[in-house]
Amino acid sequence: MEYELTVGLEVHAELKTENKIFCNCKNTFGKEPNSVCCPVCTGMPGTLPKLNREVVKLAIQAGSALNCKLNKISCFDRKNYFYPDLPKGYQITQKRVPILTDGYLIIEGEKINIERIHIEEDAGKLTYDEEGNYLPDYNRCGIPLIEIVSKPDIHSAKTAVEYLKKLRLYLIYSGVSDCKMQEGSFRCDVNVSVKPKGTDITTERTEIKNASSFKFIERAINYEYERQISLIEQGIPIKRMTLKIDEETGKTIPMREKESSEDYRYFPEPDLKDLILTDDEIYYFNNFEFLNPDRLIKKYTEDIKLPYKNAIDILNKPVFLRLFEETIPLTANPQGAANIITSELFKNNEASLLPSQLAELSDLVYKEKISSATAKKIISYIKHTKLSANDVAKERNLFQINNTDIITELVLSAIKNNPKACEDYKNGKKSSIGPILGEINRKTGGLVNQRLAVKILEDNINV
Amino acid sequence: MEITLQSVNVLAKMLSKKEISSVELTNEYLNKIKKKDKHINSYITVTEELALKKAKESDERRFKGTTLGILDGIPYSLKDNIITSGILTTCASRMLKDFIPNYDSTVYERLNNAGAVLLGKNNMDEFAMGSSTVSSHFKITSNPHNTDYVAGGSSGGSAAAVSAGLCGFSLGTDTGGSIRQPASFCGVYGLCPTYGRVSRYGLIPFASSLDRIGPLTRDSKDLSVIMSVISGYDDKDETSSSTDTDFLKKEAIDWSKLKIGVIEEIASKDNSSPGAHKVFSSAIEFFKNKNADIKSYSLKEISNAALTAYYIISSAEASSNLAKYDGLNYGYCCPDYESLKDMYKKTRSIGFGSEVKKRVMLGTYVLSAGYAEKYYIKALEIRNRLTEKLEKIFSECDIILTPAAPLSAYTKKYADKAGVKVYPDDAFASFVNLAGVTALSVPFGHDLNSMPIGIQLIGNKFTEKMLIEIAGGMKDGI
């Protein structure tokens, strides 16, 4: 019996606005508990919400980047439930008519459709003391969120994770969110359902919440897939459940406390007007420009011919992407620049070079004026400064020796000094070229052009 | 006339002519409250120290010539569901009996900026749910005309205080008649402004799409003065309207050109008490004598659907608005509980009175899955239909005339036992809130027991000025 996995993803991303969604509190993270809140976001009696229009702007950016349709008129609703992290006893969200619908992302050539994107407010955070008492922190109350709901078009754990990774990039590059999973500004809820392949049987879905990394999500989906298959084969009906991931075992386990099916008694939020977009906002949606991750990947892999992995690695670090983008027009060797970024600059996670410096460095390597190893050295001299790579190379005598006559002289001398190694090489032990090269490098402080040295060595060693 | 029963305009003139100081005037009220309010129970909290402080500041301004306006130095009271920073705001509920907010309501801020002097917070039905103050956690307010009778509700304390001369004016709130009915029962003027006219920021809500804050006064002209201070767009309240009206500018009424609508289902004798109907008929006579045009309309929703829709919608919104009272951060919390759910249950069972619990349960029920379509959605449809029909009537009429309530005040004994039997009292009033329009309760007569009865003038949105002018002209018809 073959089974089909269906995954639906609900992503909550915190918008990086200046202020919270319905009050003037600052939109921040990591402050002392209950130090960034006010009567409005803590829902004190008699207070009223007032929509921060910057939230609409960022939602529009996300929708435009994700190919959505924009609803000129959308509205707010109350989602009612009791929980200590929800001071009003209801969350203001958009249920009936969201601001955006019908978007998509292309994942490995497949179109994954986005059902809707809507605006809502975040709840607070709950922690507990040793006795199990609730310690609510309301700093997070009223942080603006967009919820992005995919259609159930995903049929493998791998695709699910690829979708999440790409969605995250789109949200970062459209300036909507910094999507830091560890800080909670990018949260994924995963709906998993399984049915026998080729049938129309609808089965219940389970929801996996609070995943802390993509790796765990992939494992959990696969585990849940197997778990549901096993239940189906035993004839046990799948119950709608909320699960969390046991990070040690990778298994999904039922969550305590929250009920699996709550009636939220949605009704229109009477304290807020309908969200009617202005002509300027609609124009902004239609003309929004941003660094599109797919277009960048295409440009990097097809035009610049970077290996896919390098392209993705740079894309995943916006600070380096910006550096790379600015370097491309300045260098004849963008591939080299990418290499320098991924092999050297990534180490300290700092874009410590200026585009002009990176371009120059890359060109020097390309023209074989310096070796890659030397490039590394030069970086340590010029980073966080305005110094030119070329000037430093000159001053410190770091240019490569490219003169074939000089190299030939060095080679012949090394051959003469290493008769045994030459013998071994002629007898088939190709690795014996190493020590001979080593002597040349010692004599020249490593500045001899390795490629030429090896070539001339090979040409002469058999003589 | 006793000074405490004077109108705001007269008091303002006396203050400006220095015939009396604000401190003296404030003391008049404070002393009268001390003497009389134990029989009436119109106040939950009296803010004596603050009042005298504000009065003194007012007198100082007057001395310096920097008087802020007509309301500078005028003592007033606020219904206790209006937030006042640093002062107990209880909503007449055990749930908030010790609640002292540290933020302000917009109306309180505006009255402060106008120099008015707060005397205290008025009694009400708990969380504004009720029409007699019988559901107040503290006490029931008595009608100053006869203390065996109720003052009405939910703004019973406000109406009684104004009627008995225990304040210069009061602000109450109206969700389904809660300003107009007590005003009628106590023989004072009560204005229910258009929805959005007065900012709701700082009004502890009962039903967010129906609630309005409005003035209760002894003279119709006072309503203009107070509205000129408290109304107007508020940035903090998205539902507040930016329609600007100069309430102080006179607007003459051409009585012979006035078109008055009367709703059959309300005007019928069978739907009011004999006293209410008698006074209503005399009002019709009054307008006929002024050569106004009177036309009859049928609005069948009034007979049943409108009131039901009102109870469904207001209870639904209330069930959500009152969800925040869970004992976790402020307000009453039951001291013994075994779990979070237990804390919620016990706190809300004990913290809320029976009327509030009834409405919260009703509201939760009509929003529940499987029932929302049948009740809540239907109620919204009725609301839309009613609003459209009223708009049509207003395209032909300037005002609609009705009794302010189907009856006059009843005894406190009856109120105690009546339960849901009093719900139909809102029949003449609640459809005004559903449609978003404005209405004014005008004292116009008495029943056989000499208890006051009022007439309700209903106007289209933002026509409060016209209603106030008409009310002024009706004085000679009483």
PDB file of C-alpha atoms in Angstrom, chain A residues 247-452:
ATOM      1  CA  GLU A 247      14.310  17.482  20.118  1.00  0.00           C
ATOM      2  CA  GLU A 248      16.303  14.625  21.576  1.00  0.00           C
ATOM      3  CA  THR A 249      14.500  11.856  19.771  1.00  0.00           C
ATOM      4  CA  GLY A 250      13.042  13.717  16.808  1.00  0.00           C
ATOM      5  CA  LYS A 251       9.629  12.263  17.662  1.00  0.00           C
ATOM      6  CA  THR A 252       6.359  14.155  17.753  1.00  0.00           C
ATOM      7  CA  ILE A 253       4.528  14.106  21.077  1.00  0.00           C
ATOM      8  CA  PRO A 254       1.131  15.498  22.067  1.00  0.00           C
ATOM      9  CA  MET A 255       1.174  18.947  23.662  1.00  0.00           C
ATOM     10  CA  ARG A 256      -0.319  19.410  27.095  1.00  0.00           C
ATOM     11  CA  GLU A 257      -2.696  22.204  28.134  1.00  0.00           C
ATOM     12  CA  LYS A 258      -4.036  23.487  24.828  1.00  0.00           C
ATOM     13  CA  GLU A 259      -7.202  21.813  23.644  1.00  0.00           C
ATOM     14  CA  SER A 260      -7.078  20.320  20.202  1.00  0.00           C
ATOM     15  CA  SER A 261     -10.232  21.848  18.851  1.00  0.00           C
ATOM     16  CA  GLU A 262     -11.197  25.185  20.292  1.00  0.00           C
ATOM     17  CA  ASP A 263     -14.174  27.216  19.217  1.00  0.00           C
ATOM     18  CA  TYR A 264     -12.792  30.717  18.808  1.00  0.00           C
ATOM     19  CA  ARG A 265     -16.185  32.390  18.308  1.00  0.00           C
ATOM     20  CA  TYR A 266     -14.804  34.753  15.683  1.00  0.00           C
ATOM     21  CA  PHE A 267     -16.715  37.992  15.131  1.00  0.00           C
ATOM     22  CA  PRO A 268     -15.896  41.358  13.502  1.00  0.00           C
ATOM     23  CA  GLU A 269     -13.629  43.563  15.620  1.00  0.00           C
ATOM     24  CA  PRO A 270     -15.891  46.512  16.497  1.00  0.00           C
ATOM     25  CA  ASP A 271     -13.074  48.780  17.680  1.00  0.00           C
ATOM     26  CA  LEU A 272     -11.331  48.996  14.307  1.00  0.00           C
ATOM     27  CA  LYS A 273     -12.508  50.338  10.986  1.00  0.00           C
ATOM     28  CA  ASP A 274     -12.273  48.195   7.866  1.00  0.00           C
ATOM     29  CA  LEU A 275      -8.782  48.260   6.411  1.00  0.00           C
ATOM     30  CA  ILE A 276      -9.200  50.258   3.212  1.00  0.00           C
ATOM     31  CA  LEU A 277      -5.993  50.739   1.248  1.00  0.00           C
ATOM     32  CA  THR A 278      -5.141  54.144  -0.191  1.00  0.00           C
ATOM     33  CA  ASP A 279      -4.248  54.674  -3.838  1.00  0.00           C
ATOM     34  CA  ASP A 280      -0.656  55.243  -2.739  1.00  0.00           C
ATOM     35  CA  GLU A 281      -0.580  51.914  -0.955  1.00  0.00           C
ATOM     36  CA  ILE A 282      -1.972  50.109  -3.996  1.00  0.00           C
ATOM     37  CA  TYR A 283       0.557  51.822  -6.227  1.00  0.00           C
ATOM     38  CA  TYR A 284       3.298  50.799  -3.806  1.00  0.00           C
ATOM     39  CA  PHE A 285       2.136  47.175  -4.010  1.00  0.00           C
ATOM     40  CA  ASN A 286       2.176  47.198  -7.796  1.00  0.00           C
ATOM     41  CA  ASN A 287       5.589  48.821  -8.058  1.00  0.00           C
ATOM     42  CA  PHE A 288       7.460  47.304  -5.163  1.00  0.00           C
ATOM     43  CA  GLU A 289      11.042  46.369  -6.050  1.00  0.00           C
ATOM     44  CA  PHE A 290      13.362  44.217  -4.019  1.00  0.00           C
ATOM     45  CA  LEU A 291      16.281  41.796  -4.390  1.00  0.00           C
ATOM     46  CA  ASN A 292      14.375  38.696  -5.511  1.00  0.00           C
ATOM     47  CA  PRO A 293      16.114  35.564  -4.165  1.00  0.00           C
ATOM     48  CA  ASP A 294      15.134  33.364  -7.121  1.00  0.00           C
ATOM     49  CA  ARG A 295      16.366  35.902  -9.621  1.00  0.00           C
ATOM     50  CA  LEU A 296      19.568  36.245  -7.661  1.00  0.00           C
ATOM     51  CA  ILE A 297      20.106  32.501  -7.540  1.00  0.00           C
ATOM     52  CA  LYS A 298      19.555  32.334 -11.291  1.00  0.00           C
ATOM     53  CA  LYS A 299      21.959  35.194 -11.890  1.00  0.00           C
ATOM     54  CA  TYR A 300      24.591  33.678  -9.646  1.00  0.00           C
ATOM     55  CA  THR A 301      24.375  30.144 -10.943  1.00  0.00           C
ATOM     56  CA  GLU A 302      23.692  30.820 -14.633  1.00  0.00           C
ATOM     57  CA  ASP A 303      25.357  34.148 -15.398  1.00  0.00           C
ATOM     58  CA  ILE A 304      28.148  34.175 -12.905  1.00  0.00           C
ATOM     59  CA  LYS A 305      28.389  30.393 -12.829  1.00  0.00           C
ATOM     60  CA  LEU A 306      28.731  30.055  -9.100  1.00  0.00           C
ATOM     61  CA  PRO A 307      28.176  26.579  -7.693  1.00  0.00           C
ATOM     62  CA  TYR A 308      24.600  26.364  -6.349  1.00  0.00           C
ATOM     63  CA  LYS A 309      25.781  25.823  -2.780  1.00  0.00           C
ATOM     64  CA  ASN A 310      27.920  28.995  -2.799  1.00  0.00           C
ATOM     65  CA  ALA A 311      25.026  30.965  -4.209  1.00  0.00           C
ATOM     66  CA  ILE A 312      22.653  29.752  -1.496  1.00  0.00           C
ATOM     67  CA  ASP A 313      25.223  30.282   1.237  1.00  0.00           C
ATOM     68  CA  ILE A 314      25.692  33.902   0.230  1.00  0.00           C
ATOM     69  CA  LEU A 315      21.972  34.406  -0.187  1.00  0.00           C
ATOM     70  CA  ASN A 316      21.395  33.195   3.354  1.00  0.00           C
ATOM     71  CA  LYS A 317      23.539  35.995   4.711  1.00  0.00           C
ATOM     72  CA  PRO A 318      22.064  39.275   3.479  1.00  0.00           C
ATOM     73  CA  VAL A 319      25.002  41.315   4.687  1.00  0.00           C
ATOM     74  CA  PHE A 320      27.349  39.338   2.468  1.00  0.00           C
ATOM     75  CA  LEU A 321      24.898  39.348  -0.378  1.00  0.00           C
ATOM     76  CA  ARG A 322      24.885  43.108  -0.371  1.00  0.00           C
ATOM     77  CA  LEU A 323      28.678  43.149  -0.409  1.00  0.00           C
ATOM     78  CA  PHE A 324      28.741  40.650  -3.252  1.00  0.00           C
ATOM     79  CA  GLU A 325      26.153  42.544  -5.293  1.00  0.00           C
ATOM     80  CA  GLU A 326      28.164  45.729  -4.989  1.00  0.00           C
ATOM     81  CA  THR A 327      31.409  43.943  -5.886  1.00  0.00           C
ATOM     82  CA  ILE A 328      30.136  42.235  -9.060  1.00  0.00           C
ATOM     83  CA  PRO A 329      30.288  45.314 -11.311  1.00  0.00           C
ATOM     84  CA  LEU A 330      33.788  46.155 -10.034  1.00  0.00           C
ATOM     85  CA  THR A 331      35.550  42.875 -10.748  1.00  0.00           C
ATOM     86  CA  ALA A 332      36.417  40.684 -13.721  1.00  0.00           C
ATOM     87  CA  ASN A 333      36.274  37.657 -11.435  1.00  0.00           C
ATOM     88  CA  PRO A 334      33.009  37.544  -9.496  1.00  0.00           C
ATOM     89  CA  GLN A 335      33.471  33.829  -8.852  1.00  0.00           C
ATOM     90  CA  GLY A 336      36.695  34.596  -7.059  1.00  0.00           C
ATOM     91  CA  ALA A 337      34.997  37.264  -5.017  1.00  0.00           C
ATOM     92  CA  ALA A 338      32.319  34.752  -4.021  1.00  0.00           C
ATOM     93  CA  ASN A 339      35.009  32.295  -3.017  1.00  0.00           C
ATOM     94  CA  ILE A 340      36.752  34.826  -0.858  1.00  0.00           C
ATOM     95  CA  ILE A 341      33.446  35.611   0.832  1.00  0.00           C
ATOM     96  CA  THR A 342      32.474  32.028   1.544  1.00  0.00           C
ATOM     97  CA  SER A 343      35.908  30.672   2.439  1.00  0.00           C
ATOM     98  CA  GLU A 344      37.307  33.611   4.350  1.00  0.00           C
ATOM     99  CA  LEU A 345      34.804  36.272   5.350  1.00  0.00           C
ATOM    100  CA  PHE A 346      32.195  33.776   6.564  1.00  0.00           C
ATOM    101  CA  LYS A 347      34.636  32.635   9.251  1.00  0.00           C
ATOM    102  CA  ASN A 348      34.175  35.763  11.302  1.00  0.00           C
ATOM    103  CA  ASN A 349      30.685  36.415   9.978  1.00  0.00           C
ATOM    104  CA  GLU A 350      31.714  39.965   9.179  1.00  0.00           C
ATOM    105  CA  ALA A 351      31.538  41.800   5.867  1.00  0.00           C
ATOM    106  CA  SER A 352      34.883  43.292   6.773  1.00  0.00           C
ATOM    107  CA  LEU A 353      35.918  44.364   3.281  1.00  0.00           C
ATOM    108  CA  LEU A 354      34.695  47.176   1.068  1.00  0.00           C
ATOM    109  CA  PRO A 355      33.413  46.209  -2.389  1.00  0.00           C
ATOM    110  CA  SER A 356      36.428  47.949  -3.936  1.00  0.00           C
ATOM    111  CA  GLN A 357      38.831  45.979  -1.766  1.00  0.00           C
ATOM    112  CA  LEU A 358      37.130  42.685  -2.480  1.00  0.00           C
ATOM    113  CA  ALA A 359      37.056  43.410  -6.197  1.00  0.00           C
ATOM    114  CA  GLU A 360      40.728  44.303  -6.277  1.00  0.00           C
ATOM    115  CA  LEU A 361      41.681  41.212  -4.286  1.00  0.00           C
ATOM    116  CA  SER A 362      39.645  39.011  -6.542  1.00  0.00           C
ATOM    117  CA  ASP A 363      41.234  40.485  -9.670  1.00  0.00           C
ATOM    118  CA  LEU A 364      44.737  40.038  -8.270  1.00  0.00           C
ATOM    119  CA  VAL A 365      44.038  36.343  -7.766  1.00  0.00           C
ATOM    120  CA  TYR A 366      42.425  36.039 -11.180  1.00  0.00           C
ATOM    121  CA  LYS A 367      45.427  37.598 -12.882  1.00  0.00           C
ATOM    122  CA  GLU A 368      47.661  35.314 -10.833  1.00  0.00           C
ATOM    123  CA  LYS A 369      49.450  38.264  -9.338  1.00  0.00           C
ATOM    124  CA  ILE A 370      48.857  36.749  -5.909  1.00  0.00           C
ATOM    125  CA  SER A 371      47.955  33.296  -4.680  1.00  0.00           C
ATOM    126  CA  SER A 372      44.795  32.463  -2.736  1.00  0.00           C
ATOM    127  CA  ALA A 373      46.888  31.897   0.346  1.00  0.00           C
ATOM    128  CA  THR A 374      48.347  35.375  -0.030  1.00  0.00           C
ATOM    129  CA  ALA A 375      44.884  36.803  -0.479  1.00  0.00           C
ATOM    130  CA  LYS A 376      44.053  35.409   2.934  1.00  0.00           C
ATOM    131  CA  LYS A 377      47.054  37.174   4.417  1.00  0.00           C
ATOM    132  CA  ILE A 378      46.221  40.451   2.739  1.00  0.00           C
ATOM    133  CA  ILE A 379      42.679  40.339   4.125  1.00  0.00           C
ATOM    134  CA  SER A 380      44.038  40.353   7.648  1.00  0.00           C
ATOM    135  CA  TYR A 381      45.944  43.557   6.807  1.00  0.00           C
ATOM    136  CA  ILE A 382      43.212  45.474   5.019  1.00  0.00           C
ATOM    137  CA  LYS A 383      39.975  44.465   6.733  1.00  0.00           C
ATOM    138  CA  HIS A 384      38.026  47.280   8.425  1.00  0.00           C
ATOM    139  CA  THR A 385      40.342  49.802   6.733  1.00  0.00           C
ATOM    140  CA  LYS A 386      40.372  51.679   3.448  1.00  0.00           C
ATOM    141  CA  LEU A 387      43.750  50.238   2.401  1.00  0.00           C
ATOM    142  CA  SER A 388      44.123  48.905  -1.134  1.00  0.00           C
ATOM    143  CA  ALA A 389      45.016  45.226  -1.568  1.00  0.00           C
ATOM    144  CA  ASN A 390      47.374  46.058  -4.397  1.00  0.00           C
ATOM    145  CA  ASP A 391      49.248  48.649  -2.317  1.00  0.00           C
ATOM    146  CA  VAL A 392      49.648  46.267   0.586  1.00  0.00           C
ATOM    147  CA  ALA A 393      50.857  43.478  -1.702  1.00  0.00           C
ATOM    148  CA  LYS A 394      53.410  45.850  -3.159  1.00  0.00           C
ATOM    149  CA  GLU A 395      54.626  47.173   0.179  1.00  0.00           C
ATOM    150  CA  ARG A 396      54.956  43.783   1.737  1.00  0.00           C
ATOM    151  CA  ASN A 397      56.356  42.086  -1.315  1.00  0.00           C
ATOM    152  CA  LEU A 398      53.558  39.625  -1.638  1.00  0.00           C
ATOM    153  CA  PHE A 399      53.306  39.380  -5.415  1.00  0.00           C
ATOM    154  CA  GLN A 400      53.641  35.982  -6.979  1.00  0.00           C
ATOM    155  CA  ILE A 401      56.669  34.995  -8.942  1.00  0.00           C
ATOM    156  CA  ASN A 402      55.350  34.377 -12.443  1.00  0.00           C
ATOM    157  CA  ASN A 403      58.577  34.683 -14.422  1.00  0.00           C
ATOM    158  CA  THR A 404      59.088  31.297 -16.066  1.00  0.00           C
ATOM    159  CA  ASP A 405      62.865  31.724 -16.338  1.00  0.00           C
ATOM    160  CA  ILE A 406      63.181  32.276 -12.620  1.00  0.00           C
ATOM    161  CA  ILE A 407      60.859  29.431 -11.881  1.00  0.00           C
ATOM    162  CA  THR A 408      62.746  27.100 -14.209  1.00  0.00           C
ATOM    163  CA  GLU A 409      65.964  27.980 -12.426  1.00  0.00           C
ATOM    164  CA  LEU A 410      64.376  27.189  -9.071  1.00  0.00           C
ATOM    165  CA  VAL A 411      62.916  23.969 -10.375  1.00  0.00           C
ATOM    166  CA  LEU A 412      66.179  22.698 -11.820  1.00  0.00           C
ATOM    167  CA  SER A 413      67.961  23.492  -8.595  1.00  0.00           C
ATOM    168  CA  ALA A 414      65.340  21.662  -6.567  1.00  0.00           C
ATOM    169  CA  ILE A 415      65.485  18.648  -8.842  1.00  0.00           C
ATOM    170  CA  LYS A 416      69.234  18.502  -8.404  1.00  0.00           C
ATOM    171  CA  ASN A 417      68.814  18.657  -4.612  1.00  0.00           C
ATOM    172  CA  ASN A 418      66.230  15.919  -4.396  1.00  0.00           C
ATOM    173  CA  PRO A 419      67.423  12.956  -6.474  1.00  0.00           C
ATOM    174  CA  LYS A 420      65.594  10.323  -4.416  1.00  0.00           C
ATOM    175  CA  ALA A 421      62.246  12.090  -4.694  1.00  0.00           C
ATOM    176  CA  CYS A 422      62.755  12.427  -8.456  1.00  0.00           C
ATOM    177  CA  GLU A 423      63.550   8.723  -8.682  1.00  0.00           C
ATOM    178  CA  ASP A 424      60.369   7.842  -6.753  1.00  0.00           C
ATOM    179  CA  TYR A 425      58.335  10.130  -8.965  1.00  0.00           C
ATOM    180  CA  LYS A 426      59.740   8.547 -12.144  1.00  0.00           C
ATOM    181  CA  ASN A 427      58.852   5.172 -10.668  1.00  0.00           C
ATOM    182  CA  GLY A 428      55.215   6.142 -10.278  1.00  0.00           C
ATOM    183  CA  LYS A 429      54.950   7.684  -6.832  1.00  0.00           C
ATOM    184  CA  LYS A 430      53.389  10.920  -7.946  1.00  0.00           C
ATOM    185  CA  SER A 431      53.097  12.314  -4.455  1.00  0.00           C
ATOM    186  CA  SER A 432      56.865  12.672  -4.190  1.00  0.00           C
ATOM    187  CA  ILE A 433      56.556  15.872  -6.114  1.00  0.00           C
ATOM    188  CA  GLY A 434      55.412  17.355  -2.827  1.00  0.00           C
ATOM    189  CA  PRO A 435      58.726  17.705  -1.009  1.00  0.00           C
ATOM    190  CA  ILE A 436      60.408  19.094  -4.144  1.00  0.00           C
ATOM    191  CA  LEU A 437      57.770  21.742  -4.430  1.00  0.00           C
ATOM    192  CA  GLY A 438      58.133  22.284  -0.739  1.00  0.00           C
ATOM    193  CA  GLU A 439      61.787  23.248  -1.165  1.00  0.00           C
ATOM    194  CA  ILE A 440      60.923  25.730  -3.897  1.00  0.00           C
ATOM    195  CA  ASN A 441      58.297  27.261  -1.647  1.00  0.00           C
ATOM    196  CA  ARG A 442      60.664  27.497   1.270  1.00  0.00           C
ATOM    197  CA  LYS A 443      63.215  29.286  -0.902  1.00  0.00           C
ATOM    198  CA  THR A 444      60.628  31.766  -2.190  1.00  0.00           C
ATOM    199  CA  GLY A 445      58.481  32.223   0.936  1.00  0.00           C
ATOM    200  CA  GLY A 446      55.617  30.530  -0.848  1.00  0.00           C
ATOM    201  CA  LEU A 447      55.455  33.253  -3.478  1.00  0.00           C
ATOM    202  CA  VAL A 448      56.150  31.118  -6.515  1.00  0.00           C
ATOM    203  CA  ASN A 449      53.172  30.566  -8.791  1.00  0.00           C
ATOM    204  CA  GLN A 450      52.167  27.061  -7.747  1.00  0.00           C
ATOM    205  CA  ARG A 451      50.529  26.199 -11.042  1.00  0.00           C
ATOM    206  CA  LEU A 452      53.540  27.216 -13.102  1.00  0.00           C
TER     207      LEU A 452
END
